[in-house]
Amino acid sequence: IDPATAKARELLAQSTYERLAQLDSLSRQRALCQDTLFIMQQMAHFSLQTATGAVAKRWQSILIASYEASAELLASGQPKLVLTNFFLRI
């Protein structure tokens, strides 16, 4: 399994606190951050095709947050700040 896919699955299964605890190590790996955000976008796109109700709302917020975080990283945003905002939104 691809490292970014594994990281995306791991982050989605964790609590906000658990995600924030990984912030330091993940923010130092910019390529992994970008790849993980891309995987989350793909997961959200796929899941939104069949999701309804509260599940659909969660995937929609993940999709929006991951696109915004990707754009911020590409615009030379600070990875730690970008990921903190992202982790608090998903």
mmCIF file with all atom_site columns, C-alpha atoms in Angstrom, residues 12 44-45 47-66 89-90:
data_model
loop_
_atom_site.group_PDB
_atom_site.id
_atom_site.type_symbol
_atom_site.label_atom_id
_atom_site.label_alt_id
_atom_site.label_comp_id
_atom_site.label_asym_id
_atom_site.label_entity_id
_atom_site.label_seq_id
_atom_site.pdbx_PDB_ins_code
_atom_site.Cartn_x
_atom_site.Cartn_y
_atom_site.Cartn_z
_atom_site.occupancy
_atom_site.B_iso_or_equiv
_atom_site.pdbx_formal_charge
_atom_site.auth_seq_id
_atom_site.auth_comp_id
_atom_site.auth_asym_id
_atom_site.auth_atom_id
_atom_site.pdbx_PDB_model_num
ATOM 1  C CA . LEU A 1 12 ? -9.340  9.678  8.976  1.00 0.00 ? 12 LEU A CA 1
ATOM 2  C CA . ALA A 1 44 ? -13.919 12.030 -0.716 1.00 0.00 ? 44 ALA A CA 1
ATOM 3  C CA . HIS A 1 45 ? -14.871 12.230 -4.421 1.00 0.00 ? 45 HIS A CA 1
ATOM 4  C CA . SER A 1 47 ? -17.374 8.375  -1.233 1.00 0.00 ? 47 SER A CA 1
ATOM 5  C CA . LEU A 1 48 ? -19.622 11.311 -2.118 1.00 0.00 ? 48 LEU A CA 1
ATOM 6  C CA . GLN A 1 49 ? -21.023 9.342  -5.054 1.00 0.00 ? 49 GLN A CA 1
ATOM 7  C CA . THR A 1 50 ? -22.901 7.048  -2.658 1.00 0.00 ? 50 THR A CA 1
ATOM 8  C CA . ALA A 1 51 ? -22.942 8.815  0.729  1.00 0.00 ? 51 ALA A CA 1
ATOM 9  C CA . THR A 1 52 ? -26.035 10.461 2.191  1.00 0.00 ? 52 THR A CA 1
ATOM 10 C CA . GLY A 1 53 ? -26.891 12.521 5.252  1.00 0.00 ? 53 GLY A CA 1
ATOM 11 C CA . ALA A 1 54 ? -24.258 13.150 7.900  1.00 0.00 ? 54 ALA A CA 1
ATOM 12 C CA . VAL A 1 55 ? -21.730 10.912 6.153  1.00 0.00 ? 55 VAL A CA 1
ATOM 13 C CA . ALA A 1 56 ? -22.024 12.968 2.979  1.00 0.00 ? 56 ALA A CA 1
ATOM 14 C CA . LYS A 1 57 ? -21.553 16.188 4.962  1.00 0.00 ? 57 LYS A CA 1
ATOM 15 C CA . ARG A 1 58 ? -18.366 14.823 6.557  1.00 0.00 ? 58 ARG A CA 1
ATOM 16 C CA . TRP A 1 59 ? -16.915 13.764 3.196  1.00 0.00 ? 59 TRP A CA 1
ATOM 17 C CA . GLN A 1 60 ? -17.859 17.132 1.722  1.00 0.00 ? 60 GLN A CA 1
ATOM 18 C CA . SER A 1 61 ? -16.019 18.973 4.500  1.00 0.00 ? 61 SER A CA 1
ATOM 19 C CA . ILE A 1 62 ? -12.989 16.684 4.016  1.00 0.00 ? 62 ILE A CA 1
ATOM 20 C CA . LEU A 1 63 ? -13.051 17.422 0.279  1.00 0.00 ? 63 LEU A CA 1
ATOM 21 C CA . ILE A 1 64 ? -13.227 21.191 0.735  1.00 0.00 ? 64 ILE A CA 1
ATOM 22 C CA . ALA A 1 65 ? -10.616 21.251 3.507  1.00 0.00 ? 65 ALA A CA 1
ATOM 23 C CA . SER A 1 66 ? -8.192  19.058 1.555  1.00 0.00 ? 66 SER A CA 1
ATOM 24 C CA . ARG A 1 89 ? -11.628 20.850 10.073 1.00 0.00 ? 89 ARG A CA 1
ATOM 25 C CA . ILE A 1 90 ? -11.846 17.169 9.207  1.00 0.00 ? 90 ILE A CA 1
#
